[in-house]
CSV table of C-alpha atoms and ligand atoms in Angstrom, one decimal:
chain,number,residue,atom,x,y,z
A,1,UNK,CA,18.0,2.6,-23.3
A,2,UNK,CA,16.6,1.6,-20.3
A,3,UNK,CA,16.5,3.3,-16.5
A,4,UNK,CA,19.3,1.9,-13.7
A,5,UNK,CA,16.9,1.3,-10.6
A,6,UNK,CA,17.8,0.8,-6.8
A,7,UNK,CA,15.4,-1.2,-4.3
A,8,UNK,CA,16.0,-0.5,-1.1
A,9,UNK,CA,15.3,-2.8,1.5
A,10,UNK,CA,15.6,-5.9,-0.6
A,11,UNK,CA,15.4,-8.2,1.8
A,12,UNK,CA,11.9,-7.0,3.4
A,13,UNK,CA,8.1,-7.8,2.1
A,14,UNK,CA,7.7,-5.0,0.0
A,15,UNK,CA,11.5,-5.0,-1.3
A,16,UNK,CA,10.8,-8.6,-2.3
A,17,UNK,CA,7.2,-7.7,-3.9
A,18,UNK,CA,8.9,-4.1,-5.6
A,19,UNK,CA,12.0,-6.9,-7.5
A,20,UNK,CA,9.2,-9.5,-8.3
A,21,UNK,CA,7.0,-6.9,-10.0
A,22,UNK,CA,9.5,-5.0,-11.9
A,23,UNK,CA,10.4,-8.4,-13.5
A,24,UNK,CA,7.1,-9.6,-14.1
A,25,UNK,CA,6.1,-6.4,-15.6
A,26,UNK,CA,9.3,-5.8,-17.5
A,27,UNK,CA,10.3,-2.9,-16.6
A,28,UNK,CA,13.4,-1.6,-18.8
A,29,UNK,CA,15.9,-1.8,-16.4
A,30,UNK,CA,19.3,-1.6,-17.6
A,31,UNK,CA,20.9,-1.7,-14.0
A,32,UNK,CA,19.8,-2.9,-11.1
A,33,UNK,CA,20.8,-2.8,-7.6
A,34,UNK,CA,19.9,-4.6,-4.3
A,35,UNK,CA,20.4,-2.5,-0.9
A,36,UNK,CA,19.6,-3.4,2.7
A,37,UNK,CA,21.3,-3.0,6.0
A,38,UNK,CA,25.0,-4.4,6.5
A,39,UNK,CA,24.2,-7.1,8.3
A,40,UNK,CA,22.2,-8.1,5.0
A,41,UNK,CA,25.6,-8.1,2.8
A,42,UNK,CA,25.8,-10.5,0.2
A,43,UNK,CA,22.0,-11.8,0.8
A,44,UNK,CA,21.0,-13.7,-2.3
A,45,UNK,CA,17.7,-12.0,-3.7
A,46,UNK,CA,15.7,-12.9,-6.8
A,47,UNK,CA,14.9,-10.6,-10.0
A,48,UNK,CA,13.1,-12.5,-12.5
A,49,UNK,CA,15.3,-15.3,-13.2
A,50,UNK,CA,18.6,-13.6,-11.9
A,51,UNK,CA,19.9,-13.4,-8.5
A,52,UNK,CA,21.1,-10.4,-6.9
A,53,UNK,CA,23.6,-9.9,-3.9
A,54,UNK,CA,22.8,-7.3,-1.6
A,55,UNK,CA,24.4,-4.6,-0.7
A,56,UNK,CA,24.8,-2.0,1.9
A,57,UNK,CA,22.4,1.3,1.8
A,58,UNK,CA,25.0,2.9,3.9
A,59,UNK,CA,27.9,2.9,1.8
A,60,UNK,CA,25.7,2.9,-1.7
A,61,UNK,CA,26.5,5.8,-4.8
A,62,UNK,CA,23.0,6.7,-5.8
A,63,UNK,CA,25.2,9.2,-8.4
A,64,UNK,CA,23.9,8.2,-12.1
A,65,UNK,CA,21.2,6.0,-10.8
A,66,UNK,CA,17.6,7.0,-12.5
A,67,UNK,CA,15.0,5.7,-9.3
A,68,UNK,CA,15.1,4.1,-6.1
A,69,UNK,CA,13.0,2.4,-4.8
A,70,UNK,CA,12.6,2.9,-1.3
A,71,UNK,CA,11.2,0.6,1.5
A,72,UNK,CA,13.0,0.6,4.6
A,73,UNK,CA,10.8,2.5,7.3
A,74,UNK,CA,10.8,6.6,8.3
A,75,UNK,CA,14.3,6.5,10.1
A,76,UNK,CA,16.0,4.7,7.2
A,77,UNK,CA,14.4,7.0,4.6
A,78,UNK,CA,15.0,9.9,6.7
A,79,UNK,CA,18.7,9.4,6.8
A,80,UNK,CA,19.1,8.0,2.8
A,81,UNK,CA,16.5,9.6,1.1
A,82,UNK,CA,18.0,13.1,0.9
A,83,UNK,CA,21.0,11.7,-0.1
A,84,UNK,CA,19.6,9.4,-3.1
A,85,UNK,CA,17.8,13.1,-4.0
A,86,UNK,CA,20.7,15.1,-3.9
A,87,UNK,CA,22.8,12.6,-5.9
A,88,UNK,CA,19.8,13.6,-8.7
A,89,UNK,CA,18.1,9.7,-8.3
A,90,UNK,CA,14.6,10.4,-7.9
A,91,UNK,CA,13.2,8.7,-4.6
A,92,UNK,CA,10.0,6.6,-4.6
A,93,UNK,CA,9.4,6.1,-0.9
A,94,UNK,CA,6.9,3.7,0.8
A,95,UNK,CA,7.6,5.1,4.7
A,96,UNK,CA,5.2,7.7,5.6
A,97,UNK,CA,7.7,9.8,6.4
A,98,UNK,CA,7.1,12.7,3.1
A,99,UNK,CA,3.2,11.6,2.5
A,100,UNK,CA,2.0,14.6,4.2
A,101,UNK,CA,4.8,17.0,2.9
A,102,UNK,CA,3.1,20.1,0.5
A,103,UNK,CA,6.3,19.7,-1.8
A,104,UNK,CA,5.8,16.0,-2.6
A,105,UNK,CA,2.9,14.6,-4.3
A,106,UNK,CA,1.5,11.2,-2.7
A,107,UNK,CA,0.2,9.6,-6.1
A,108,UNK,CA,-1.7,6.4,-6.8
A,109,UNK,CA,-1.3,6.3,-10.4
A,110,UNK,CA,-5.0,5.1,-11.0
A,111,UNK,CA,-6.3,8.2,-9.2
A,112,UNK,CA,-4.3,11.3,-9.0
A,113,UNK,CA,-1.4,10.8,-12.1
A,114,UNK,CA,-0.9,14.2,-12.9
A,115,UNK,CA,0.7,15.0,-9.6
A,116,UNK,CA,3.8,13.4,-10.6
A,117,UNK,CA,5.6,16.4,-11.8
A,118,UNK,CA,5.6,17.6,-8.3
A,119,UNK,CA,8.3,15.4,-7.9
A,120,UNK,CA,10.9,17.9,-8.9
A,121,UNK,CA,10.5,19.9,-6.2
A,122,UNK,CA,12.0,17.4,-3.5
A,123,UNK,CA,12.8,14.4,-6.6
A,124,UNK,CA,10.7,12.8,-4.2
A,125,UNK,CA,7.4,11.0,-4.6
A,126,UNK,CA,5.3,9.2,-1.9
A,127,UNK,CA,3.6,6.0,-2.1
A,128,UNK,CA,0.3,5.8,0.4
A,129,UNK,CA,-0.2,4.0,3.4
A,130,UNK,CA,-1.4,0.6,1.8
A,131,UNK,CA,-4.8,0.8,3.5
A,132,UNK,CA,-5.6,4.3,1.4
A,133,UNK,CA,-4.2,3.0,-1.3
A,134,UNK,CA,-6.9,0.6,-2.1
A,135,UNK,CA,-9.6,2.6,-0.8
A,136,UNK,CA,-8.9,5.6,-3.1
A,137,UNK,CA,-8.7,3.2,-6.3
A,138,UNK,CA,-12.3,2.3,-5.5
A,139,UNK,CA,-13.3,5.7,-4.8
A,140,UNK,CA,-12.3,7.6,-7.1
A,141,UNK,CA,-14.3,6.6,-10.0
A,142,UNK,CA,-17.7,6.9,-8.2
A,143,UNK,CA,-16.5,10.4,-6.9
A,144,UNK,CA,-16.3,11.4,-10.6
A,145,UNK,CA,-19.7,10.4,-11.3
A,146,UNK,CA,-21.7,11.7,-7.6
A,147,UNK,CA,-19.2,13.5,-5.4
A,148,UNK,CA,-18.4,11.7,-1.7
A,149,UNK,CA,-19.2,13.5,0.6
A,150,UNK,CA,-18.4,10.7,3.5
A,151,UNK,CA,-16.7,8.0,3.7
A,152,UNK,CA,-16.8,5.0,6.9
A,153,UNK,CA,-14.2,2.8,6.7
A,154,UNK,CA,-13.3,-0.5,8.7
A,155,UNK,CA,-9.9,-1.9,7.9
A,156,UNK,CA,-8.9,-5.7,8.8
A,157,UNK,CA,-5.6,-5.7,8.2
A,158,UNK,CA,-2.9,-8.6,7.7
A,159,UNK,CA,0.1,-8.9,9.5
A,160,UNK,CA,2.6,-8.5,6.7
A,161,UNK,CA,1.9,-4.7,6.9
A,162,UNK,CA,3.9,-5.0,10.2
A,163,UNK,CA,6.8,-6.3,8.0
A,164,UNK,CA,8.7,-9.5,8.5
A,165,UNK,CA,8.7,-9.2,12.0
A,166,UNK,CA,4.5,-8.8,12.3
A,167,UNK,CA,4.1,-12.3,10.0
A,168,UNK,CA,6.8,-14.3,12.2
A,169,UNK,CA,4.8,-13.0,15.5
A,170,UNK,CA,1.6,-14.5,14.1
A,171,UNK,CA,3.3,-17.7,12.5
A,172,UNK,CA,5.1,-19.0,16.1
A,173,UNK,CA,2.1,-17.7,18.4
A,174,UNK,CA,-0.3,-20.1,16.0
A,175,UNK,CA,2.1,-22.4,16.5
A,176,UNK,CA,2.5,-22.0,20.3
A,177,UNK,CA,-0.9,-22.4,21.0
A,178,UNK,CA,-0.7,-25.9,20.3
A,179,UNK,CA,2.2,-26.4,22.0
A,180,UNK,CA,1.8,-24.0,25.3
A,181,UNK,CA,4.9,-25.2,26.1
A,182,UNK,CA,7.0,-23.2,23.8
A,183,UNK,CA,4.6,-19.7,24.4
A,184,UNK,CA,5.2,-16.9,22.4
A,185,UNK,CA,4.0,-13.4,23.6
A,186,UNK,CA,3.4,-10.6,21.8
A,187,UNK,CA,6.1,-8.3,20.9
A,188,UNK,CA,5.4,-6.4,17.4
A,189,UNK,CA,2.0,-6.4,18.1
A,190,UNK,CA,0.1,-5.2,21.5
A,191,UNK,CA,-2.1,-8.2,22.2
A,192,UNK,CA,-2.5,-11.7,21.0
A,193,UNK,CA,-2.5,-11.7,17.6
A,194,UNK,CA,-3.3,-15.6,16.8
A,195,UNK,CA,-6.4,-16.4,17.0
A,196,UNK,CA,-7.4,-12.6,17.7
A,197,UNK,CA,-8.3,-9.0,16.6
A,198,UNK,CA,-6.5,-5.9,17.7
A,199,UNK,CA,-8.0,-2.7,17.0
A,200,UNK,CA,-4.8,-0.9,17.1
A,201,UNK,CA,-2.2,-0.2,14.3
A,202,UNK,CA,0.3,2.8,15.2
A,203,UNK,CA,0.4,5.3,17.7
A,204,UNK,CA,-2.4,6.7,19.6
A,205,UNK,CA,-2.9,10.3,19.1
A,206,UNK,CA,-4.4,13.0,21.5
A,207,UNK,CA,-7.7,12.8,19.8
A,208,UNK,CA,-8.3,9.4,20.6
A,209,UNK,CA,-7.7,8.1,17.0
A,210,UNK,CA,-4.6,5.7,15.6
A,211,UNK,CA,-2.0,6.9,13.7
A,212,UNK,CA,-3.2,4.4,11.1
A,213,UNK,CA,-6.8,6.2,11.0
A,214,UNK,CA,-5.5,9.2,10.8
A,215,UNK,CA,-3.5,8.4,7.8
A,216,UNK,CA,-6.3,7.4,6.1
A,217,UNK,CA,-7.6,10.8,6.6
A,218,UNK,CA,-5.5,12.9,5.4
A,219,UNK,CA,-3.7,10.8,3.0
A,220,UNK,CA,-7.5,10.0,0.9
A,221,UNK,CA,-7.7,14.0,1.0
A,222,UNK,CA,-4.8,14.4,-0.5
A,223,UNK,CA,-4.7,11.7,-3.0
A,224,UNK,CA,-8.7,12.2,-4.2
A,225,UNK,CA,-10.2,15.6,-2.9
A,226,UNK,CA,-9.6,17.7,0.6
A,227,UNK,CA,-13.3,18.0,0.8
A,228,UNK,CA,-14.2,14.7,1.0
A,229,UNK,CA,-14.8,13.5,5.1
A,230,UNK,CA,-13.6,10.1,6.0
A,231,UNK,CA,-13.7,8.7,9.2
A,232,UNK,CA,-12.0,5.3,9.9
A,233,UNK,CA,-11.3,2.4,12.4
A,234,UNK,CA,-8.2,0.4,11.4
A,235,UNK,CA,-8.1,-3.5,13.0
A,236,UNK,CA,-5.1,-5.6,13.0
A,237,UNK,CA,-6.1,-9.9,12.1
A,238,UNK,CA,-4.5,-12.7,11.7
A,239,UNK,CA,-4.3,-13.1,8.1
A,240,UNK,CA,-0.7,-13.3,6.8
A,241,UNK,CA,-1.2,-11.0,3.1
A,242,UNK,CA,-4.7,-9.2,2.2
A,243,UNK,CA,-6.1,-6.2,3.5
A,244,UNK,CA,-10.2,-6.5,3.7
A,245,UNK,CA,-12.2,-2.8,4.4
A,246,UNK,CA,-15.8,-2.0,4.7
A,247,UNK,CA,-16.3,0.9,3.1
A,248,UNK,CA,-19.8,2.9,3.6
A,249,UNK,CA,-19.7,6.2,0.8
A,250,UNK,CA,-22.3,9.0,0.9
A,251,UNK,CA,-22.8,10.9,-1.8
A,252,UNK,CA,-23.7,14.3,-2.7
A,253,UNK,CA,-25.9,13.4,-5.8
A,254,UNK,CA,-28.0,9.9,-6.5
A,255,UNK,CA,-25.7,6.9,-7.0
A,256,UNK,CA,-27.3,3.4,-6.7
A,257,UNK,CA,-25.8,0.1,-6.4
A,258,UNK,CA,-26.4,-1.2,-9.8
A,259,UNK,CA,-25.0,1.7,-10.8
A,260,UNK,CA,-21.7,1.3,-8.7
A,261,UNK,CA,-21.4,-1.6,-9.7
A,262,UNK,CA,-21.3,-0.6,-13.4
A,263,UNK,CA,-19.2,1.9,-13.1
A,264,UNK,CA,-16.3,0.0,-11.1
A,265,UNK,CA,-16.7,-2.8,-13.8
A,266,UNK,CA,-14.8,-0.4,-15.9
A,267,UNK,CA,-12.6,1.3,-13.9
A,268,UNK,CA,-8.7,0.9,-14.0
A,269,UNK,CA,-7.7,-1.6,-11.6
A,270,UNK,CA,-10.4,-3.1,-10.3
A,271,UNK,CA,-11.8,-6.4,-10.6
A,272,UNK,CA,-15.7,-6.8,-9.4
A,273,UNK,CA,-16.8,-10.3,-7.7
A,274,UNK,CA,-19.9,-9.2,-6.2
A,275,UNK,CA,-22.7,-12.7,-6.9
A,276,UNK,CA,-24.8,-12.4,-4.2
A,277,UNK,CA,-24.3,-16.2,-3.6
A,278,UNK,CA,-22.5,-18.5,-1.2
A,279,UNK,CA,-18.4,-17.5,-1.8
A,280,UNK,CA,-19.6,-15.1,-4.6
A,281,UNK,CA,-17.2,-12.8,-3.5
A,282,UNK,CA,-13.8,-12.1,-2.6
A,283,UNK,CA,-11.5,-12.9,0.9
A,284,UNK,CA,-7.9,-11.9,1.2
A,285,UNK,CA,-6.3,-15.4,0.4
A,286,UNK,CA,-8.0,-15.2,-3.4
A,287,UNK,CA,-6.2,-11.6,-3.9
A,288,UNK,CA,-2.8,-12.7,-2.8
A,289,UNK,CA,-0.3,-11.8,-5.9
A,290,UNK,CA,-2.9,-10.2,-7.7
A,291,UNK,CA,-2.6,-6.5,-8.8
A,292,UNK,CA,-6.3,-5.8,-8.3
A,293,UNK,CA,-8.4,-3.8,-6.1
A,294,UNK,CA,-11.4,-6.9,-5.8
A,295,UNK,CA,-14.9,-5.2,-4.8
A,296,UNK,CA,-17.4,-7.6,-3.6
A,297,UNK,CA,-20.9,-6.8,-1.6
A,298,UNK,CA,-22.0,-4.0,-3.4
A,299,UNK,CA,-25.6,-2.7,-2.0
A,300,UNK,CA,-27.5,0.2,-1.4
A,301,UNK,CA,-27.7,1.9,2.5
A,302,UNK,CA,-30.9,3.0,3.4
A,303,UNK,CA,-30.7,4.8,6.3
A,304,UNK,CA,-29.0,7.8,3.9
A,305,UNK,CA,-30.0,9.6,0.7
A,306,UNK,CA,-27.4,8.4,-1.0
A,307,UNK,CA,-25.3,6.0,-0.3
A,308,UNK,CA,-23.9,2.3,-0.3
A,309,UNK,CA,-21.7,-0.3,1.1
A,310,UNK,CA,-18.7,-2.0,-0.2
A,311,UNK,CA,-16.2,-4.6,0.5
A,312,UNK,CA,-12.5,-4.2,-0.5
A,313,UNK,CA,-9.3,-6.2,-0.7
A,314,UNK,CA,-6.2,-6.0,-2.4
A,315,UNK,CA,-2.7,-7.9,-1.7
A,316,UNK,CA,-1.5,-4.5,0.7
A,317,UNK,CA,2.5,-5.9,-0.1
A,318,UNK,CA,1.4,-5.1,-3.9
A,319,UNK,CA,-1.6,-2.0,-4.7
A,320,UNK,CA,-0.6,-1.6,-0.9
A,321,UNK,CA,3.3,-1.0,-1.5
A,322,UNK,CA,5.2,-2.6,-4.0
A,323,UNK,CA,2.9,-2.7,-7.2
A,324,UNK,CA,2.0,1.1,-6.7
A,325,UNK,CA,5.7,2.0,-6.4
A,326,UNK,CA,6.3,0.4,-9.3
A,327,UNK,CA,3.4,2.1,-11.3
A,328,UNK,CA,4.4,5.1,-9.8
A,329,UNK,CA,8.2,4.5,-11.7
A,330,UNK,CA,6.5,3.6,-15.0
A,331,UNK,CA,4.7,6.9,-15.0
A,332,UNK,CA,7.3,9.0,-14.0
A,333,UNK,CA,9.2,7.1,-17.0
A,334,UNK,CA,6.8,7.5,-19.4
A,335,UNK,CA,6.2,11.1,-18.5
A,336,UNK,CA,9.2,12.8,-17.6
A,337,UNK,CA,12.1,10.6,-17.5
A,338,UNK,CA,11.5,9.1,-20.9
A,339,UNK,CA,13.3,6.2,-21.5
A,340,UNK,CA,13.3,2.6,-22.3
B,401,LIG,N1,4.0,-4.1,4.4
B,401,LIG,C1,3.1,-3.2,3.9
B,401,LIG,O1,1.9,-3.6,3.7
B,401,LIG,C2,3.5,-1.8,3.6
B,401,LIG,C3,2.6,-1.1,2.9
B,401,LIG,C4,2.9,0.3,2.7
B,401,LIG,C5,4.1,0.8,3.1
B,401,LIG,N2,5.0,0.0,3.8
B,401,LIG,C6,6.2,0.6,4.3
B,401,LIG,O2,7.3,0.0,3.5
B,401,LIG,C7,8.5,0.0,4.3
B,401,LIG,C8,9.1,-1.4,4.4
B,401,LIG,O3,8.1,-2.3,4.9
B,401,LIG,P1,8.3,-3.9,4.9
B,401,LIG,O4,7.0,-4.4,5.3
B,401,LIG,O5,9.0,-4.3,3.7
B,401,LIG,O6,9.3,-4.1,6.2
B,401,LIG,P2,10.3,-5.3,6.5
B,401,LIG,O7,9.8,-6.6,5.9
B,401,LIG,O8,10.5,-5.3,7.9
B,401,LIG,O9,11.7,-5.0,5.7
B,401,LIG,C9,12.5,-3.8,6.0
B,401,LIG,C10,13.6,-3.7,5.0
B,401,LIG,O10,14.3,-2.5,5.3
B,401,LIG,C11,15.7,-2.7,5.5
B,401,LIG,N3,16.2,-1.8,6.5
B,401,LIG,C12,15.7,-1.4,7.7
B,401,LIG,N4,16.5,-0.5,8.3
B,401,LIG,C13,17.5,-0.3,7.4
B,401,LIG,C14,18.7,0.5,7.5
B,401,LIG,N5,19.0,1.3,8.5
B,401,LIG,N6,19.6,0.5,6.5
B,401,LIG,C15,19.3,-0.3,5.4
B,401,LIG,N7,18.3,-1.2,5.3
B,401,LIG,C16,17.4,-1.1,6.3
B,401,LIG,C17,15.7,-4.2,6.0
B,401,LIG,O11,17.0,-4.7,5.7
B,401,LIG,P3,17.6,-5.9,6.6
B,401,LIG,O12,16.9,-7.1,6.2
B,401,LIG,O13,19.0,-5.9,6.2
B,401,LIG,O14,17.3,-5.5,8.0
B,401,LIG,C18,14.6,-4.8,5.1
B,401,LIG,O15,15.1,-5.0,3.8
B,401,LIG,C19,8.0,0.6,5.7
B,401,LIG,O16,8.3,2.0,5.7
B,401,LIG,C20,6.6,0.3,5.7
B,401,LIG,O17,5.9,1.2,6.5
B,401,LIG,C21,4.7,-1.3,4.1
């Protein structure tokens, strides 16, 4: 017997990504069901080899479902999210609207898996902002071996974590630019985003960080260890799917780079590309559909006793959103739910 499973917000990026990787994965699904606004009705979405009609979130019976799947933004999940819970569906949500809530864990299933039976205080799990999500894979196996104590990160972030609406704005400005007739100006982002960098993604907040930074905060401190000090900077480019960081890590005890690089060899999902050669490492176009966390440019810093830099990129609509949802389902299948 398998599980019945909603995805919510079918029709967005991560909705897409959460149906392709339940079917690649084979996921026991007995029952499955599509949901996305009304004006989405009847929208034909793929799941493996079948096709799937939409239907509407706002009329939908989670009663006797197992999961949904949720991707639909804070408001959405604010309004439907209580409602899949109380109906005894256990949410997985991608908005960052419970990340921060003490009664439900934030789990990437790579780092923090035994958090999952929080999720019957709420029957809610979160799913990270997809710029932590990465970061904390490659983290958390050299924190096991030398404790961080800080972390510098530097996002460059695609458009596709804007959604739909973020990859259109960068596909018809690149296109207006060689046609200035037919301009294009920015309206999901601030600035120009073709051809540009914006070092802006979310609110600004009194301290003079981003939303988006400040996620990374807390969310890494929640996900791998409160004691650990991060301090980011989170840049919007115009590259459709891949997120890209540099990562600087100081450690309380001796960790080289060789070292690193050994350990991250073996750790679960990551893939190491690190030739220190022309292309011997990895850009955000090579990671596009993969599951991995790809580390490339690993070296020692020595202006600090301990420490190194890193390069990171994962496909953020997969380890960012969808992939880590779905890993998230598996476990709480395989250690709660138990079936299929
Ligand atoms: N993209 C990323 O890298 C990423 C990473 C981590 C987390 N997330 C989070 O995942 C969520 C979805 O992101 P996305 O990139 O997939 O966005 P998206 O491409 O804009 O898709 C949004 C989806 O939500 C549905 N939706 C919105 N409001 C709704 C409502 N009131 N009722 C029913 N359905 C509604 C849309 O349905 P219609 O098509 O019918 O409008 C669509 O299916 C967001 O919370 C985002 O912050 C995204």
């Amino acid at each position: 017997m398998g599980y019945k499973i909603v995805v919510v917000g079918a029709t967005g990026n991560v909705g897409h990504e959460m149906l392709n990787i339940l079917a690649e994965r084979e996921f026991p699904v007995d029952e499955i069901a599509a949901l996305a606004s009304r004006k989405s009705l009847g929208t034909e979405v793929s799941f493996g080899d079948r096709t799937l009609k939409t239907t509407d979130l706002d009329t939908f019976d989670f009663t006797g479902w197992d999961m949904a799947l949720f991707a639909v933004g804070s408001e959405a999940t604010k309004k439907y999210a209580p409602k899949a819970a109380a109906a005894g569906c256990v949410v997985i949500d991608n908005s960052s609207l419970y990340r921060y809530d003490a009664d439900v864990p934030l789990i990437v299933p790579e780092v923090n898996p035994q958090d999952v039976h929080g999720y019957a205080k709420k029957m809610i799990i979160a799913n990270p902002n997809c710029s932590t999500a990465q970061m904390v894979v490659a983290l958390k196996p050299l924190h096991d071996r030398a404790t961080i104590k800080r972390v510098v990160v530097s996002t460059y972030q695609s458009v596709s974590g804007a959604g739909k609406e973020g990859m259109d704005e960068l596909w018809d400005q690149t296109k207006s630019i060689y046609n200035p007739t037919d301009s294009k100006p920015a309206t999901k982002f601030t600035k120009q985003i073709a051809f540009n960098v914006i070092p802006h993604i979310d609110v600004f907040l009194d301290s003079g960080e981003t939303k988006e930074e400040w996620k990374m905060v807390a969310e890494t401190k929640k996900i791998l260890d409160p004691k650990v000090k991060v301090t980011a900077t989170c840049v919007r480019v115009p590259v459709f799917v891949g997120h890209s960081e540099s990562i600087n890590i100081e450690f309380e005890s001796p960790l080289d780079a060789d070292e690193a690089r050994d350990i991250l060899r073996e750790s679960p999902g990551i893939m190491v590309i690190d030739k220190r050669e022309d292309g011997g490492y990895v850009t955000p176009i090579e990671c596009v559909g993969d599951y991995a966390t790809f580390i490339s440019r690993i070296r020692d810093d020595s202006t600090v006793e301990n420490g190194i830099n890193l390069w990171c990129v994962s496909d953020n609509l997969r380890k960012g959103a969808a992939l880590n949802a779905v890993q998230i389902a598996e476990l709480l299948g395989r250690e709660v739910l138990k079936k299929g």
